[in-house]
Amino acid sequence: MLFQSAAILLALSASFVAAAPSPVEVEVLAPSPVGAPLAKRTTHVGTGTVYLQGGNAGSCGETNPDSAIIAAIGNFWMDDESPGPYCGRLIQITNTGSNDGVGGDGNVVTVQVEDTCPSCGEGDIDLSVGAWDKLTNSAAFGTFEISWHFCNVDGQC
């Protein structure tokens, strides 16, 4: 009886050892530049302006029609690189006030970064005609006050 019990325990323990998981090699990827370095809700303020694509590729390498909902941000963000580290990132922009009769106060749009604006300050954004029209109710070109933030890397704004 003792021998039978010992044999059963030995058989059971062998089955647990055989079922023990073996190590698995996992490749850990470094985060892409698109995922850094800002918290998604840091709000920036500046001036919204408009630019024409003119059929030319932006600094992110894409050619977009003027009707595309895109934007250019300053060298402060793009680090004088082409493509810049924020290419493809989404930004949510709010029209916070108008200058020179530009309308659309309170309008909000989400744009994709597709270009660099060499003359833009840290808080300024140069908008495609499509983005301008949504934020200003298709007002004549000028400037207006904006607030904005980067959306997170999953596109949640």
C-alpha positions as a Markdown table, in Angstrom:
| # | Residue | x | y | z |
|---|---|---|---|---|
| 1 | Met | 0.0 | 0.0 | 0.0 |
| 2 | Leu | 2.8 | 2.4 | 0.9 |
| 3 | Phe | 4.6 | 1.5 | -2.3 |
| 4 | Gln | 1.4 | 2.2 | -4.3 |
| 5 | Ser | 0.8 | 5.6 | -2.7 |
| 6 | Ala | 4.5 | 6.6 | -3.3 |
| 7 | Ala | 4.2 | 5.5 | -7.0 |
| 8 | Ile | 1.0 | 7.6 | -7.4 |
| 9 | Leu | 2.6 | 10.7 | -5.8 |
| 10 | Leu | 5.7 | 10.2 | -8.0 |
| 11 | Ala | 3.5 | 10.0 | -11.1 |
| 12 | Leu | 1.5 | 13.1 | -10.2 |
| 13 | Ser | 4.6 | 15.2 | -9.4 |
| 14 | Ala | 6.2 | 14.1 | -12.7 |
| 15 | Ser | 3.1 | 15.4 | -14.6 |
| 16 | Phe | 3.4 | 18.8 | -12.9 |
| 17 | Val | 7.1 | 19.1 | -13.7 |
| 18 | Ala | 6.3 | 18.1 | -17.4 |
| 19 | Ala | 3.6 | 20.8 | -17.5 |
| 20 | Ala | 5.8 | 23.6 | -16.1 |
| 21 | Pro | 6.1 | 26.5 | -18.5 |
| 22 | Ser | 9.4 | 27.0 | -20.3 |
| 23 | Pro | 10.9 | 30.4 | -20.8 |
| 24 | Val | 9.8 | 32.3 | -23.9 |
| 25 | Glu | 11.9 | 34.9 | -25.6 |
| 26 | Val | 10.0 | 38.1 | -26.2 |
| 27 | Glu | 11.2 | 41.0 | -28.3 |
| 28 | Val | 10.5 | 44.4 | -26.7 |
| 29 | Leu | 10.3 | 47.2 | -29.1 |
| 30 | Ala | 11.4 | 50.8 | -28.3 |
| 31 | Pro | 8.6 | 53.4 | -28.4 |
| 32 | Ser | 8.3 | 55.3 | -31.6 |
| 33 | Pro | 8.9 | 59.0 | -31.7 |
| 34 | Val | 5.2 | 59.5 | -32.3 |
| 35 | Gly | 4.6 | 58.3 | -28.7 |
| 36 | Ala | 6.7 | 61.0 | -27.0 |
| 37 | Pro | 7.5 | 63.4 | -25.3 |
| 38 | Leu | 4.3 | 65.2 | -24.3 |
| 39 | Ala | 1.4 | 64.4 | -22.1 |
| 40 | Lys | -1.7 | 64.4 | -24.2 |
| 41 | Arg | -3.5 | 67.1 | -22.3 |
| 42 | Thr | -0.9 | 69.8 | -22.1 |
| 43 | Thr | -2.7 | 72.7 | -23.6 |
| 44 | His | -0.9 | 75.2 | -25.7 |
| 45 | Val | -2.1 | 78.6 | -26.9 |
| 46 | Gly | -1.1 | 80.6 | -30.0 |
| 47 | Thr | -2.2 | 81.9 | -33.3 |
| 48 | Gly | -3.9 | 80.0 | -36.1 |
| 49 | Thr | -2.8 | 80.9 | -39.7 |
| 50 | Val | -3.5 | 79.3 | -43.1 |
| 51 | Tyr | -1.2 | 77.9 | -45.8 |
| 52 | Leu | -1.6 | 76.5 | -49.2 |
| 53 | Gln | -0.1 | 73.1 | -50.1 |
| 54 | Gly | 0.4 | 74.1 | -53.8 |
| 55 | Gly | 0.7 | 70.5 | -54.8 |
| 56 | Asn | 4.0 | 70.1 | -52.9 |
| 57 | Ala | 4.9 | 67.5 | -50.4 |
| 58 | Gly | 5.2 | 68.7 | -46.8 |
| 59 | Ser | 8.1 | 68.0 | -44.6 |
| 60 | Cys | 6.5 | 64.7 | -43.5 |
| 61 | Gly | 6.8 | 63.5 | -47.1 |
| 62 | Glu | 3.1 | 63.5 | -48.1 |
| 63 | Thr | 1.4 | 65.6 | -50.8 |
| 64 | Asn | -2.1 | 66.6 | -49.6 |
| 65 | Pro | -4.9 | 68.6 | -51.3 |
| 66 | Asp | -5.7 | 72.0 | -49.7 |
| 67 | Ser | -9.0 | 70.5 | -48.6 |
| 68 | Ala | -7.2 | 67.9 | -46.3 |
| 69 | Ile | -7.6 | 68.4 | -42.6 |
| 70 | Ile | -3.9 | 68.8 | -41.8 |
| 71 | Ala | -1.6 | 71.3 | -40.1 |
| 72 | Ala | 2.0 | 72.4 | -39.9 |
| 73 | Ile | 3.7 | 73.0 | -36.5 |
| 74 | Gly | 6.8 | 74.9 | -35.7 |
| 75 | Asn | 10.5 | 73.9 | -35.7 |
| 76 | Phe | 10.2 | 73.9 | -31.9 |
| 77 | Trp | 8.3 | 70.6 | -32.2 |
| 78 | Met | 9.8 | 69.3 | -35.5 |
| 79 | Asp | 13.4 | 69.7 | -34.5 |
| 80 | Asp | 14.4 | 70.8 | -38.0 |
| 81 | Glu | 14.1 | 67.2 | -39.1 |
| 82 | Ser | 12.4 | 65.8 | -42.2 |
| 83 | Pro | 10.3 | 63.9 | -41.4 |
| 84 | Gly | 9.9 | 65.5 | -38.0 |
| 85 | Pro | 9.2 | 63.5 | -34.9 |
| 86 | Tyr | 5.5 | 64.6 | -34.8 |
| 87 | Cys | 4.6 | 63.7 | -38.4 |
| 88 | Gly | 1.3 | 61.9 | -38.3 |
| 89 | Arg | 0.4 | 62.9 | -34.8 |
| 90 | Leu | -3.2 | 64.2 | -34.2 |
| 91 | Ile | -3.8 | 67.6 | -32.7 |
| 92 | Gln | -7.1 | 68.9 | -31.4 |
| 93 | Ile | -7.5 | 72.6 | -32.0 |
| 94 | Thr | -10.1 | 75.0 | -30.6 |
| 95 | Asn | -10.8 | 78.5 | -32.0 |
| 96 | Thr | -10.7 | 80.6 | -28.8 |
| 97 | Gly | -11.2 | 84.0 | -30.3 |
| 98 | Ser | -11.1 | 85.8 | -33.5 |
| 99 | Asn | -9.1 | 88.7 | -34.9 |
| 100 | Asp | -9.7 | 90.7 | -38.0 |
| 101 | Gly | -13.4 | 89.5 | -38.3 |
| 102 | Val | -12.5 | 85.8 | -38.5 |
| 103 | Gly | -15.5 | 83.7 | -37.3 |
| 104 | Gly | -15.9 | 80.3 | -35.7 |
| 105 | Asp | -15.2 | 81.2 | -32.1 |
| 106 | Gly | -15.5 | 77.9 | -30.2 |
| 107 | Asn | -15.2 | 75.6 | -33.2 |
| 108 | Val | -13.0 | 72.5 | -32.7 |
| 109 | Val | -11.2 | 70.3 | -35.2 |
| 110 | Thr | -8.8 | 67.4 | -35.1 |
| 111 | Val | -5.9 | 67.7 | -37.6 |
| 112 | Gln | -3.0 | 65.5 | -38.5 |
| 113 | Val | 0.5 | 67.0 | -38.5 |
| 114 | Glu | 1.9 | 66.8 | -42.1 |
| 115 | Asp | 4.3 | 69.7 | -42.4 |
| 116 | Thr | 6.6 | 72.1 | -40.6 |
| 117 | Cys | 5.9 | 75.8 | -40.2 |
| 118 | Pro | 9.2 | 77.7 | -40.2 |
| 119 | Ser | 7.7 | 81.0 | -39.1 |
| 120 | Cys | 5.5 | 79.5 | -36.3 |
| 121 | Gly | 6.2 | 80.0 | -32.7 |
| 122 | Glu | 5.8 | 77.2 | -30.1 |
| 123 | Gly | 2.0 | 77.7 | -29.8 |
| 124 | Asp | 1.2 | 78.6 | -33.4 |
| 125 | Ile | -0.2 | 76.3 | -36.0 |
| 126 | Asp | -0.4 | 76.8 | -39.8 |
| 127 | Leu | -3.6 | 75.2 | -41.1 |
| 128 | Ser | -4.6 | 73.7 | -44.4 |
| 129 | Val | -7.5 | 75.4 | -46.1 |
| 130 | Gly | -9.7 | 72.4 | -45.1 |
| 131 | Ala | -8.8 | 72.8 | -41.4 |
| 132 | Trp | -9.1 | 76.6 | -41.6 |
| 133 | Asp | -12.6 | 76.4 | -43.1 |
| 134 | Lys | -13.8 | 74.1 | -40.2 |
| 135 | Leu | -12.3 | 76.3 | -37.5 |
| 136 | Thr | -13.4 | 79.7 | -38.9 |
| 137 | Asn | -16.7 | 78.8 | -40.8 |
| 138 | Ser | -14.8 | 79.4 | -44.1 |
| 139 | Ala | -13.8 | 83.0 | -43.2 |
| 140 | Ala | -11.5 | 85.0 | -45.3 |
| 141 | Phe | -7.9 | 84.2 | -44.5 |
| 142 | Gly | -6.3 | 86.1 | -41.5 |
| 143 | Thr | -5.3 | 85.0 | -38.0 |
| 144 | Phe | -7.1 | 83.9 | -34.9 |
| 145 | Glu | -6.4 | 82.8 | -31.4 |
| 146 | Ile | -6.3 | 79.0 | -30.7 |
| 147 | Ser | -5.7 | 76.6 | -27.9 |
| 148 | Trp | -4.6 | 73.0 | -28.7 |
| 149 | His | -3.2 | 69.8 | -27.5 |
| 150 | Phe | -1.7 | 66.6 | -28.9 |
| 151 | Cys | -4.0 | 63.6 | -28.9 |
| 152 | Asn | -2.5 | 60.5 | -27.4 |
| 153 | Val | -0.8 | 57.9 | -29.7 |
| 154 | Asp | -4.1 | 55.9 | -30.0 |
| 155 | Gly | -5.7 | 59.0 | -31.5 |
| 156 | Gln | -7.9 | 59.8 | -28.4 |
| 157 | Cys | -8.2 | 63.5 | -28.0 |
